[in-house]
Tab-separated table of C-alpha atoms and ligand atoms in Angstrom:
chain	number	residue	atom	x	y	z
A	282	UNK	CA	-39.503	2.676	-37.002
A	283	UNK	CA	-42.033	4.619	-39.062
A	284	UNK	CA	-45.544	3.325	-38.622
A	285	UNK	CA	-47.546	2.543	-35.469
A	286	UNK	CA	-50.880	0.814	-34.946
A	287	UNK	CA	-52.509	1.953	-31.679
A	288	UNK	CA	-55.564	0.216	-30.189
A	289	UNK	CA	-57.387	1.548	-27.143
A	290	UNK	CA	-59.272	-0.252	-24.371
A	291	UNK	CA	-61.055	1.109	-21.320
A	292	UNK	CA	-62.245	4.513	-20.302
A	293	UNK	CA	-62.234	7.934	-21.939
A	294	UNK	CA	-59.015	8.791	-20.110
A	295	UNK	CA	-57.381	6.077	-22.201
A	296	UNK	CA	-58.913	7.432	-25.389
A	297	UNK	CA	-57.447	10.820	-24.499
A	298	UNK	CA	-54.062	9.235	-23.618
A	299	UNK	CA	-54.010	7.505	-27.010
A	300	UNK	CA	-54.541	10.913	-28.638
A	301	UNK	CA	-51.651	12.201	-26.556
A	302	UNK	CA	-49.447	9.307	-27.698
A	303	UNK	CA	-50.513	9.928	-31.308
A	304	UNK	CA	-49.355	13.561	-30.971
A	305	UNK	CA	-45.995	12.504	-29.467
A	306	UNK	CA	-45.420	9.871	-32.176
A	307	UNK	CA	-46.330	12.150	-35.063
A	308	UNK	CA	-44.043	14.936	-33.824
A	309	UNK	CA	-41.243	12.345	-33.821
A	310	UNK	CA	-41.914	11.673	-37.495
A	311	UNK	CA	-43.931	8.492	-37.119
A	312	UNK	CA	-47.362	7.964	-38.560
A	313	UNK	CA	-50.356	6.050	-37.279
A	314	UNK	CA	-51.855	3.384	-39.484
A	315	UNK	CA	-55.313	1.805	-39.438
A	316	UNK	CA	-54.255	-1.829	-39.964
A	317	UNK	CA	-51.854	-3.845	-37.797
A	318	UNK	CA	-50.352	-5.472	-40.903
A	319	UNK	CA	-49.096	-2.081	-42.089
A	320	UNK	CA	-47.307	-1.224	-38.811
A	321	UNK	CA	-43.707	-1.443	-37.585
A	322	UNK	CA	-45.017	-1.280	-33.994
A	323	UNK	CA	-48.290	-2.427	-32.421
A	324	UNK	CA	-49.367	-0.751	-29.199
A	325	UNK	CA	-52.283	-1.717	-26.962
A	326	UNK	CA	-53.439	1.010	-24.590
A	327	UNK	CA	-54.972	-1.014	-21.745
A	328	UNK	CA	-57.344	-0.943	-18.797
A	329	UNK	CA	-56.997	-2.786	-15.467
A	330	UNK	CA	-60.260	-1.747	-13.731
A	331	UNK	CA	-61.834	-5.225	-13.828
A	332	UNK	CA	-60.370	-8.650	-14.509
A	333	UNK	CA	-62.460	-9.001	-17.642
A	334	UNK	CA	-60.753	-5.953	-19.168
A	335	UNK	CA	-57.349	-7.567	-18.658
A	336	UNK	CA	-58.461	-10.862	-20.127
A	337	UNK	CA	-59.545	-9.151	-23.343
A	338	UNK	CA	-56.108	-7.555	-23.668
A	339	UNK	CA	-54.304	-10.861	-23.027
A	340	UNK	CA	-56.320	-12.293	-25.914
A	341	UNK	CA	-55.346	-9.411	-28.150
A	342	UNK	CA	-51.650	-9.797	-27.280
A	343	UNK	CA	-52.008	-13.353	-28.614
A	344	UNK	CA	-53.382	-11.988	-31.918
A	345	UNK	CA	-50.447	-9.603	-32.158
A	346	UNK	CA	-47.959	-12.371	-31.386
A	347	UNK	CA	-49.107	-14.038	-34.617
A	348	UNK	CA	-48.144	-10.903	-36.611
A	349	UNK	CA	-44.758	-11.076	-34.950
A	350	UNK	CA	-44.317	-14.680	-36.018
A	351	UNK	CA	-44.762	-13.553	-39.592
A	352	UNK	CA	-42.615	-10.469	-39.151
A	353	UNK	CA	-40.171	-10.813	-36.195
A	354	UNK	CA	-39.032	-7.191	-36.595
A	355	UNK	CA	-42.402	-5.847	-35.464
A	356	UNK	CA	-42.397	-4.286	-31.957
A	357	UNK	CA	-45.297	-5.138	-29.654
A	358	UNK	CA	-46.054	-2.794	-26.766
A	359	UNK	CA	-48.534	-2.673	-23.919
A	360	UNK	CA	-49.298	0.785	-22.525
A	361	UNK	CA	-51.657	2.132	-19.869
A	362	UNK	CA	-53.081	0.829	-16.631
A	363	UNK	CA	-52.553	-2.879	-17.231
A	364	UNK	CA	-48.919	-2.245	-18.217
A	365	UNK	CA	-48.422	-0.467	-14.922
A	366	UNK	CA	-50.339	-3.060	-13.006
A	367	UNK	CA	-48.627	-6.176	-14.331
A	368	UNK	CA	-45.245	-4.623	-15.095
A	369	UNK	CA	-42.468	-7.195	-15.121
A	370	UNK	CA	-44.932	-10.091	-15.146
A	371	UNK	CA	-46.002	-9.052	-18.620
A	372	UNK	CA	-42.474	-8.917	-19.941
A	373	UNK	CA	-41.365	-12.152	-18.298
A	374	UNK	CA	-44.423	-14.126	-19.243
A	375	UNK	CA	-44.603	-13.465	-22.962
A	376	UNK	CA	-41.680	-13.587	-25.260
A	377	UNK	CA	-43.614	-11.717	-27.949
A	378	UNK	CA	-43.869	-8.550	-25.829
A	379	UNK	CA	-41.163	-5.901	-26.392
A	380	UNK	CA	-42.342	-2.855	-24.514
A	381	UNK	CA	-44.312	-2.215	-21.340
A	382	UNK	CA	-45.046	1.461	-20.707
A	383	UNK	CA	-47.122	2.904	-17.880
A	384	UNK	CA	-49.362	6.035	-17.987
A	385	UNK	CA	-46.468	8.370	-17.044
A	386	UNK	CA	-44.042	7.168	-19.730
A	387	UNK	CA	-45.627	8.501	-22.942
A	388	UNK	CA	-43.395	11.551	-23.370
A	389	UNK	CA	-40.540	9.169	-24.223
A	390	UNK	CA	-42.558	6.803	-26.387
A	391	UNK	CA	-40.596	7.250	-29.671
A	392	UNK	CA	-37.282	6.566	-27.919
A	393	UNK	CA	-38.748	3.609	-25.994
A	394	UNK	CA	-40.022	2.089	-29.254
A	395	UNK	CA	-36.590	2.418	-30.909
A	396	UNK	CA	-34.950	0.734	-27.916
A	397	UNK	CA	-37.560	-2.000	-27.777
A	398	UNK	CA	-36.642	-2.964	-31.317
A	399	UNK	CA	-33.350	-4.250	-29.809
A	400	UNK	CA	-34.267	-5.530	-26.367
A	401	UNK	CA	-37.335	-5.733	-24.069
A	402	UNK	CA	-38.001	-2.409	-22.372
A	403	UNK	CA	-40.131	-1.518	-19.346
A	404	UNK	CA	-40.921	2.083	-18.365
A	405	UNK	CA	-43.253	1.825	-15.412
A	406	UNK	CA	-42.065	4.579	-13.104
A	407	UNK	CA	-44.917	6.718	-11.835
A	408	UNK	CA	-44.098	10.395	-11.837
A	409	UNK	CA	-46.055	12.651	-9.506
A	410	UNK	CA	-45.296	15.727	-11.593
A	411	UNK	CA	-46.048	14.455	-15.095
A	412	UNK	CA	-49.191	16.116	-16.518
A	413	UNK	CA	-48.279	16.316	-20.252
A	414	UNK	CA	-49.772	19.823	-20.020
A	415	UNK	CA	-47.402	21.166	-22.676
A	416	UNK	CA	-48.043	18.385	-25.197
A	417	UNK	CA	-50.637	18.857	-27.884
A	418	UNK	CA	-52.686	15.693	-28.520
A	419	UNK	CA	-53.605	14.582	-32.042
A	420	UNK	CA	-57.402	14.493	-31.632
A	421	UNK	CA	-59.620	12.168	-33.548
A	422	UNK	CA	-61.819	14.301	-35.822
A	423	UNK	CA	-65.367	14.880	-34.656
A	424	UNK	CA	-67.578	17.243	-32.732
A	425	UNK	CA	-66.271	16.352	-29.253
A	426	UNK	CA	-62.777	16.974	-27.852
A	427	UNK	CA	-61.660	15.083	-24.732
A	428	UNK	CA	-59.427	17.205	-22.554
A	429	UNK	CA	-57.655	15.598	-19.600
A	430	UNK	CA	-57.487	18.131	-16.782
A	431	UNK	CA	-56.171	15.907	-14.010
A	432	UNK	CA	-54.295	12.639	-13.794
A	433	UNK	CA	-54.119	9.989	-11.068
A	434	UNK	CA	-56.282	9.584	-7.973
A	435	UNK	CA	-55.760	10.074	-4.229
A	436	UNK	CA	-59.073	8.649	-3.049
A	437	UNK	CA	-58.062	4.994	-2.609
A	438	UNK	CA	-61.499	3.469	-2.748
A	439	UNK	CA	-60.793	-0.025	-1.427
A	440	UNK	CA	-61.903	-1.818	-4.601
A	441	UNK	CA	-60.101	0.353	-7.112
A	442	UNK	CA	-56.755	-0.208	-8.798
A	443	UNK	CA	-56.532	3.266	-10.323
A	444	UNK	CA	-54.451	4.897	-7.570
A	445	UNK	CA	-51.877	2.131	-8.134
A	446	UNK	CA	-51.876	2.260	-11.948
A	447	UNK	CA	-52.106	6.000	-12.441
A	448	UNK	CA	-50.415	7.234	-9.289
A	449	UNK	CA	-51.003	10.411	-7.294
A	450	UNK	CA	-53.461	13.059	-8.317
A	451	UNK	CA	-52.097	16.087	-10.215
A	452	UNK	CA	-53.833	18.840	-12.187
A	453	UNK	CA	-52.775	20.560	-15.410
A	454	UNK	CA	-52.235	24.304	-15.156
A	455	UNK	CA	-55.371	26.262	-16.046
A	456	UNK	CA	-53.467	28.282	-18.677
A	457	UNK	CA	-52.468	25.068	-20.503
A	458	UNK	CA	-56.054	23.885	-20.471
A	459	UNK	CA	-57.532	27.128	-21.775
A	460	UNK	CA	-54.933	27.010	-24.563
A	461	UNK	CA	-55.909	23.420	-25.372
A	462	UNK	CA	-59.591	24.368	-25.444
A	463	UNK	CA	-58.927	27.359	-27.737
A	464	UNK	CA	-56.901	25.144	-30.087
A	465	UNK	CA	-59.665	22.546	-30.143
A	466	UNK	CA	-62.307	25.213	-30.878
A	467	UNK	CA	-60.095	26.611	-33.680
A	468	UNK	CA	-59.815	23.096	-35.119
A	469	UNK	CA	-63.616	22.897	-35.273
A	470	UNK	CA	-64.464	20.918	-32.130
A	471	UNK	CA	-67.709	22.212	-30.594
A	472	UNK	CA	-68.031	20.184	-27.400
A	473	UNK	CA	-65.307	20.002	-24.748
A	474	UNK	CA	-65.360	17.136	-22.250
A	475	UNK	CA	-63.063	17.559	-19.269
A	476	UNK	CA	-61.672	14.292	-18.013
A	477	UNK	CA	-60.198	13.285	-14.666
A	478	UNK	CA	-60.498	10.383	-12.266
A	479	UNK	CA	-62.087	12.783	-9.757
A	480	UNK	CA	-62.401	15.674	-12.124
A	481	UNK	CA	-64.083	18.099	-9.721
A	482	UNK	CA	-61.180	17.919	-7.263
A	483	UNK	CA	-59.177	19.706	-9.955
A	484	UNK	CA	-56.801	22.278	-8.407
A	485	UNK	CA	-53.698	23.662	-10.068
A	486	UNK	CA	-52.472	25.414	-6.946
A	487	UNK	CA	-54.367	28.596	-7.752
A	488	UNK	CA	-57.553	27.646	-9.608
A	489	UNK	CA	-60.217	25.103	-8.798
A	490	UNK	CA	-62.666	23.270	-11.039
A	491	UNK	CA	-65.246	26.087	-10.825
A	492	UNK	CA	-62.576	28.486	-12.149
A	493	UNK	CA	-61.841	26.121	-15.013
A	494	UNK	CA	-65.514	25.873	-15.989
A	495	UNK	CA	-65.878	29.660	-15.968
A	496	UNK	CA	-62.671	30.197	-17.947
A	497	UNK	CA	-63.746	27.723	-20.608
A	498	UNK	CA	-67.261	29.105	-20.766
A	499	UNK	CA	-65.706	32.315	-22.077
A	500	UNK	CA	-63.861	30.647	-24.972
A	501	UNK	CA	-65.333	31.604	-28.315
A	502	UNK	CA	-66.258	28.786	-30.674
A	503	UNK	CA	-67.081	26.333	-27.876
A	504	UNK	CA	-70.786	25.381	-27.895
A	505	UNK	CA	-70.938	22.917	-25.022
A	506	UNK	CA	-68.857	21.890	-22.020
A	507	UNK	CA	-69.151	18.607	-20.068
A	508	UNK	CA	-67.008	16.711	-17.576
A	509	UNK	CA	-66.584	13.218	-16.164
A	510	UNK	CA	-66.367	11.780	-13.520
A	511	UNK	CA	-66.793	13.911	-10.433
A	512	UNK	CA	-66.547	12.522	-6.916
A	513	UNK	CA	-69.649	13.217	-4.764
A	514	UNK	CA	-67.533	14.482	-1.858
A	515	UNK	CA	-65.894	17.154	-4.035
A	516	UNK	CA	-69.145	18.498	-5.463
A	517	UNK	CA	-68.634	21.929	-3.930
A	518	UNK	CA	-71.046	24.856	-3.785
A	519	UNK	CA	-68.622	26.666	-6.094
A	520	UNK	CA	-68.788	23.907	-8.756
A	521	UNK	CA	-72.598	23.679	-8.640
A	522	UNK	CA	-72.781	27.465	-8.792
A	523	UNK	CA	-70.457	27.565	-11.838
A	524	UNK	CA	-72.569	24.901	-13.545
A	525	UNK	CA	-75.776	26.826	-12.962
A	526	UNK	CA	-74.381	30.161	-14.206
A	527	UNK	CA	-72.214	29.085	-17.158
A	528	UNK	CA	-74.492	28.861	-20.217
A	529	UNK	CA	-72.222	26.425	-22.078
A	530	UNK	CA	-71.812	23.938	-19.192
A	531	UNK	CA	-74.423	21.262	-19.856
A	532	UNK	CA	-77.008	20.067	-17.295
A	533	UNK	CA	-75.643	16.564	-16.778
A	534	UNK	CA	-73.733	15.184	-13.805
A	535	UNK	CA	-72.408	11.656	-13.828
A	536	UNK	CA	-72.214	11.092	-10.069
A	537	UNK	CA	-70.934	7.606	-9.105
A	538	UNK	CA	-72.914	6.241	-6.130
A	539	UNK	CA	-71.264	2.763	-6.049
A	540	UNK	CA	-73.593	1.517	-3.276
A	541	UNK	CA	-76.783	2.583	-1.527
A	542	UNK	CA	-75.787	1.043	1.794
A	543	UNK	CA	-73.871	3.010	4.405
A	544	UNK	CA	-71.806	0.109	5.801
A	545	UNK	CA	-70.730	-0.808	2.262
A	546	UNK	CA	-69.917	2.792	1.338
A	547	UNK	CA	-67.787	2.944	4.456
A	548	UNK	CA	-66.014	-0.328	3.622
A	549	UNK	CA	-65.430	1.039	0.097
A	550	UNK	CA	-63.849	4.156	1.637
A	551	UNK	CA	-66.153	6.368	-0.433
A	552	UNK	CA	-66.050	9.182	2.176
A	553	UNK	CA	-69.799	9.979	1.988
A	554	UNK	CA	-72.958	8.449	3.425
A	555	UNK	CA	-76.171	7.830	1.533
A	556	UNK	CA	-77.604	10.873	3.335
A	557	UNK	CA	-74.781	13.062	2.069
A	558	UNK	CA	-75.137	11.677	-1.467
A	559	UNK	CA	-78.879	12.408	-1.397
A	560	UNK	CA	-78.110	15.912	-0.221
A	561	UNK	CA	-75.616	16.553	-3.064
A	562	UNK	CA	-78.097	15.194	-5.589
A	563	UNK	CA	-80.837	17.479	-4.242
A	564	UNK	CA	-78.568	20.534	-4.289
A	565	UNK	CA	-77.628	19.845	-7.913
A	566	UNK	CA	-81.263	19.341	-8.935
A	567	UNK	CA	-82.338	22.520	-7.181
A	568	UNK	CA	-79.602	24.659	-8.712
A	569	UNK	CA	-79.738	23.271	-12.269
A	570	UNK	CA	-83.243	22.902	-13.711
A	571	UNK	CA	-83.657	19.881	-15.972
A	572	UNK	CA	-80.300	18.352	-14.934
A	573	UNK	CA	-79.725	14.654	-15.681
A	574	UNK	CA	-78.047	12.595	-12.976
A	575	UNK	CA	-76.375	9.359	-14.008
A	576	UNK	CA	-74.265	6.980	-11.963
A	577	UNK	CA	-71.981	3.962	-11.492
A	578	UNK	CA	-72.867	1.122	-9.147
A	579	UNK	CA	-70.993	-2.012	-8.054
A	580	UNK	CA	-72.809	-5.118	-6.840
A	581	UNK	CA	-71.282	-7.941	-4.847
A	582	UNK	CA	-68.632	-6.001	-2.935
A	583	UNK	CA	-67.209	-8.161	-0.066
A	584	UNK	CA	-69.722	-8.161	2.782
A	585	UNK	CA	-72.678	-6.953	0.697
A	586	UNK	CA	-75.714	-8.655	2.216
A	587	UNK	CA	-79.149	-9.004	0.648
A	588	UNK	CA	-80.243	-5.997	2.760
A	589	UNK	CA	-77.318	-3.890	1.539
A	590	UNK	CA	-78.246	-4.773	-1.995
A	591	UNK	CA	-81.900	-3.926	-1.381
A	592	UNK	CA	-80.809	-0.536	0.033
A	593	UNK	CA	-78.976	0.156	-3.261
A	594	UNK	CA	-82.050	-0.711	-5.277
A	595	UNK	CA	-84.222	1.443	-2.991
A	596	UNK	CA	-81.902	4.429	-3.399
A	597	UNK	CA	-81.912	3.965	-7.178
A	598	UNK	CA	-85.698	4.043	-7.095
A	599	UNK	CA	-85.662	7.108	-4.954
A	600	UNK	CA	-83.092	9.156	-6.882
A	601	UNK	CA	-84.150	7.877	-10.308
A	602	UNK	CA	-80.892	8.245	-12.202
A	603	UNK	CA	-81.449	8.776	-15.902
A	604	UNK	CA	-78.982	5.969	-16.658
A	605	UNK	CA	-76.419	3.909	-14.810
A	606	UNK	CA	-73.295	1.862	-15.484
A	607	UNK	CA	-73.694	-1.273	-13.429
A	608	UNK	CA	-70.803	-3.584	-12.547
A	609	UNK	CA	-70.078	-6.857	-10.769
A	610	UNK	CA	-67.327	-6.409	-8.198
A	611	UNK	CA	-64.002	-7.699	-9.473
A	612	UNK	CA	-61.198	-8.210	-6.945
A	613	UNK	CA	-58.072	-6.387	-8.062
A	614	UNK	CA	-54.601	-7.220	-6.778
A	615	UNK	CA	-52.914	-4.346	-4.847
A	616	UNK	CA	-56.246	-2.948	-3.579
A	617	UNK	CA	-57.244	-3.215	0.095
A	618	UNK	CA	-60.422	-5.171	-0.663
A	619	UNK	CA	-58.375	-7.781	-2.561
A	620	UNK	CA	-57.267	-9.166	0.796
A	621	UNK	CA	-60.832	-9.502	2.071
A	622	UNK	CA	-62.742	-12.732	1.515
A	623	UNK	CA	-65.373	-12.547	-1.189
A	624	UNK	CA	-68.737	-13.227	0.443
A	625	UNK	CA	-70.997	-12.921	-2.584
A	626	UNK	CA	-70.960	-15.842	-5.031
A	627	UNK	CA	-70.529	-15.245	-8.746
A	628	UNK	CA	-74.069	-16.450	-9.195
A	629	UNK	CA	-75.496	-14.042	-6.607
A	630	UNK	CA	-73.508	-11.182	-8.204
A	631	UNK	CA	-75.013	-12.043	-11.554
A	632	UNK	CA	-78.504	-12.157	-10.079
A	633	UNK	CA	-78.082	-8.814	-8.312
A	634	UNK	CA	-76.651	-7.246	-11.440
A	635	UNK	CA	-79.571	-8.351	-13.633
A	636	UNK	CA	-82.062	-7.079	-11.050
A	637	UNK	CA	-80.459	-3.645	-11.156
A	638	UNK	CA	-80.230	-3.683	-14.959
A	639	UNK	CA	-83.962	-4.412	-15.060
A	640	UNK	CA	-84.743	-1.668	-12.551
A	641	UNK	CA	-82.651	0.921	-14.357
A	642	UNK	CA	-84.125	-0.080	-17.716
A	643	UNK	CA	-87.553	0.568	-16.287
A	644	UNK	CA	-86.593	3.964	-14.858
A	645	UNK	CA	-84.753	5.059	-17.996
A	646	UNK	CA	-87.768	3.997	-20.076
A	647	UNK	CA	-90.134	6.055	-17.916
A	648	UNK	CA	-87.851	9.083	-17.999
A	649	UNK	CA	-87.590	8.848	-21.798
A	650	UNK	CA	-91.311	8.262	-22.331
A	651	UNK	CA	-92.003	11.471	-20.407
A	652	UNK	CA	-89.899	13.338	-22.962
A	653	UNK	CA	-92.154	12.463	-25.908
A	654	UNK	CA	-93.753	15.624	-27.207
A	655	UNK	CA	-91.013	17.882	-25.841
A	656	UNK	CA	-88.592	19.953	-27.926
A	657	UNK	CA	-84.876	19.577	-27.293
A	658	UNK	CA	-81.733	21.169	-28.671
A	659	UNK	CA	-79.496	18.605	-30.324
A	660	UNK	CA	-75.802	19.082	-31.076
A	661	UNK	CA	-75.559	17.112	-34.299
A	662	UNK	CA	-72.698	14.603	-34.569
A	663	UNK	CA	-73.304	13.121	-38.039
A	664	UNK	CA	-75.152	10.340	-39.883
A	665	UNK	CA	-76.730	7.681	-37.718
A	666	UNK	CA	-75.846	4.026	-38.223
A	667	UNK	CA	-79.533	3.325	-37.799
A	668	UNK	CA	-80.163	4.858	-41.248
A	669	UNK	CA	-79.221	1.871	-43.357
A	670	UNK	CA	-79.730	1.822	-47.093
A	671	UNK	CA	-83.336	0.765	-47.032
A	672	UNK	CA	-84.323	3.634	-44.732
A	673	UNK	CA	-84.220	7.398	-45.046
A	674	UNK	CA	-80.854	8.761	-43.932
A	675	UNK	CA	-80.817	9.706	-40.253
A	676	UNK	CA	-78.721	12.042	-38.158
A	677	UNK	CA	-77.755	11.594	-34.543
A	678	UNK	CA	-76.639	13.916	-31.817
A	679	UNK	CA	-76.965	14.623	-28.112
A	680	UNK	CA	-79.338	16.625	-25.986
A	681	UNK	CA	-77.916	18.929	-23.288
A	682	UNK	CA	-78.489	15.976	-20.886
A	683	UNK	CA	-76.271	13.765	-23.089
A	684	UNK	CA	-79.112	11.664	-24.432
A	685	UNK	CA	-78.832	10.319	-27.945
A	686	UNK	CA	-81.436	11.556	-30.408
A	687	UNK	CA	-81.927	10.111	-33.884
A	688	UNK	CA	-83.909	12.089	-36.514
A	689	UNK	CA	-84.393	12.282	-40.278
A	690	UNK	CA	-81.455	13.932	-42.067
A	691	UNK	CA	-82.498	17.494	-42.796
A	692	UNK	CA	-79.055	18.574	-43.929
A	693	UNK	CA	-77.885	19.928	-40.563
A	694	UNK	CA	-74.080	19.714	-40.598
A	695	UNK	CA	-72.160	18.000	-37.784
A	696	UNK	CA	-71.312	20.525	-35.080
A	697	UNK	CA	-74.473	22.594	-35.529
A	698	UNK	CA	-77.397	22.825	-33.112
A	699	UNK	CA	-80.844	21.782	-34.215
A	700	UNK	CA	-84.192	21.969	-32.408
A	701	UNK	CA	-85.903	18.571	-32.527
A	702	UNK	CA	-89.299	17.427	-31.265
A	703	UNK	CA	-89.191	14.051	-29.504
A	704	UNK	CA	-91.728	11.688	-31.039
A	705	UNK	CA	-90.614	8.289	-29.696
A	706	UNK	CA	-88.293	6.705	-27.151
A	707	UNK	CA	-86.634	3.581	-25.902
A	708	UNK	CA	-84.716	3.378	-22.601
A	709	UNK	CA	-81.503	4.157	-24.523
A	710	UNK	CA	-82.468	6.323	-27.529
A	711	UNK	CA	-84.838	9.184	-28.324
A	712	UNK	CA	-86.357	9.592	-31.772
A	713	UNK	CA	-87.194	13.035	-33.040
A	714	UNK	CA	-88.432	15.202	-35.874
A	715	UNK	CA	-86.383	18.190	-36.887
A	716	UNK	CA	-88.068	21.536	-36.268
A	717	UNK	CA	-85.881	23.150	-38.952
A	718	UNK	CA	-87.539	26.256	-40.290
A	719	UNK	CA	-87.651	26.391	-44.061
A	720	UNK	CA	-85.287	29.149	-45.168
A	721	UNK	CA	-87.454	32.255	-45.364
A	722	UNK	CA	-87.916	33.704	-48.820
A	723	UNK	CA	-86.088	36.993	-49.269
A	724	UNK	CA	-88.267	40.040	-48.644
A	725	UNK	CA	-89.133	41.721	-51.898
A	726	UNK	CA	-90.551	45.207	-51.975
A	727	UNK	CA	-92.825	45.641	-54.894
A	728	UNK	CA	-92.645	49.112	-56.174
A	729	UNK	CA	-95.768	50.971	-57.139
B	1829	5AD	N1	-64.858	-3.968	-9.689
B	1829	5AD	C1	-65.979	-3.564	-10.314
B	1829	5AD	N2	-66.181	-2.292	-10.679
B	1829	5AD	C2	-65.216	-1.367	-10.454
B	1829	5AD	N3	-65.140	-0.069	-10.694
B	1829	5AD	C3	-63.935	0.370	-10.277
B	1829	5AD	N4	-63.235	-0.639	-9.731
B	1829	5AD	C4	-64.012	-1.737	-9.829
B	1829	5AD	C5	-63.860	-3.087	-9.424
B	1829	5AD	N5	-62.750	-3.524	-8.795
B	1829	5AD	C6	-66.200	0.698	-11.339
B	1829	5AD	C7	-66.673	1.844	-10.433
B	1829	5AD	C8	-66.136	3.051	-11.140
B	1829	5AD	C9	-66.181	2.608	-12.585
B	1829	5AD	C10	-65.349	3.411	-13.484
B	1829	5AD	O1	-65.766	1.290	-12.523
B	1829	5AD	O2	-68.083	1.873	-10.436
B	1829	5AD	O3	-66.920	4.211	-10.900
B	1830	SF4	FE1	-60.969	4.577	-8.259
B	1830	SF4	FE2	-62.256	5.740	-6.195
B	1830	SF4	FE3	-60.254	7.049	-7.476
B	1830	SF4	FE4	-62.620	6.659	-8.720
B	1830	SF4	S1	-62.279	7.890	-6.850
B	1830	SF4	S2	-60.531	6.344	-9.599
B	1830	SF4	S3	-63.217	4.657	-7.946
B	1830	SF4	S4	-60.059	5.163	-6.263
């Protein structure tokens, strides 16, 4: 077993887990390849958050089964949340599948792959101590390094499968994280994004999330620090204070609201009321000038009435999130809500979703239009796909608020900061003009 093709679905935690797997595989002497036809093993790192995510993976397993028909020696593995979620069912149901490995089984991946070449293997034991803190990931090159600071979730929102697929919450030791951040900075990464299911409940026994932000703020070579996703109930005074005082921690909080109706929030087991959410949002906005708030919202949760839905839309209008990920509720086996009758038809869910998409589009458009004429600092990420051959080459990067800006290529290298004046906007993208100063001519003293 020499070569592995690894494909990732789902959230950033999965992207980071794939980088972790890549590190484990490479240290075991295996190499990652870009094309499935070049690989001895094909691994899908999967997501179980909504049914749609699982269906996409099932389709992909079918594609991989065709490679196996051509080359029966090839090992096919499913990793991640869906592996954990469907466990034995996956192995029993599909003869083409050789390996099922859950989120706590990656340390052993090389050995599991070797075994799976002989017989089907399942490693789906959740381990409440596994953090992979000591393992160096093989990061995809770029400006941004994803650093997992916490794994699992203890919140048990009634719609969510994550506590069942990723197990109990555990944090990596602060010293391991500071080491990872230093290594990433030395490798040339300029932006660090801390990841965790409820990232701000980070606690390693001694240090909390505010300590982690402060410790990272002091690491030389790091330009920007971000994190996702915090839980509103864990947005402590200490964390807000650290955000407002650490120069490198960017003014953006992705704060999942889920619903703007108190009875629905309660049924979701979200542990806050709309009043408390409003209060957190206000405290953040007061402490961090210019902060962007973004969110996640689910429509069509069991019991959501037209009034509940209207309350969500009203709260979105009131808070004016800069952007939002909007989802239709998807019943997930194992969760508490799975046992409750669905009261919102698929059609009504679709209608509610498109209403919120429209509303958010309007708000995002207004927020972006108000930025035209302002100057922002962009961390450049590289050439923009919008360039195209027929147009002048463009660069793209992010503002401190994590908004994408596209501007004419002025030679700024990836990883550098550039001041840009915003000259145009859509609800998703800002367009700018570089304010690069021409290099000043050297001062020459003329004698005489
Ligand atoms: N159905 C729809 N959306 C969900 N999310 C989590 N579970 C479900 C589900 N069963 C959404 C939440 C969460 C985001 C990552 O996915 O909004 O914040
Ligand atoms: Fe799922 Fe809730 Fe945990 Fe987020 S906080 S991962 S929505 S259970």
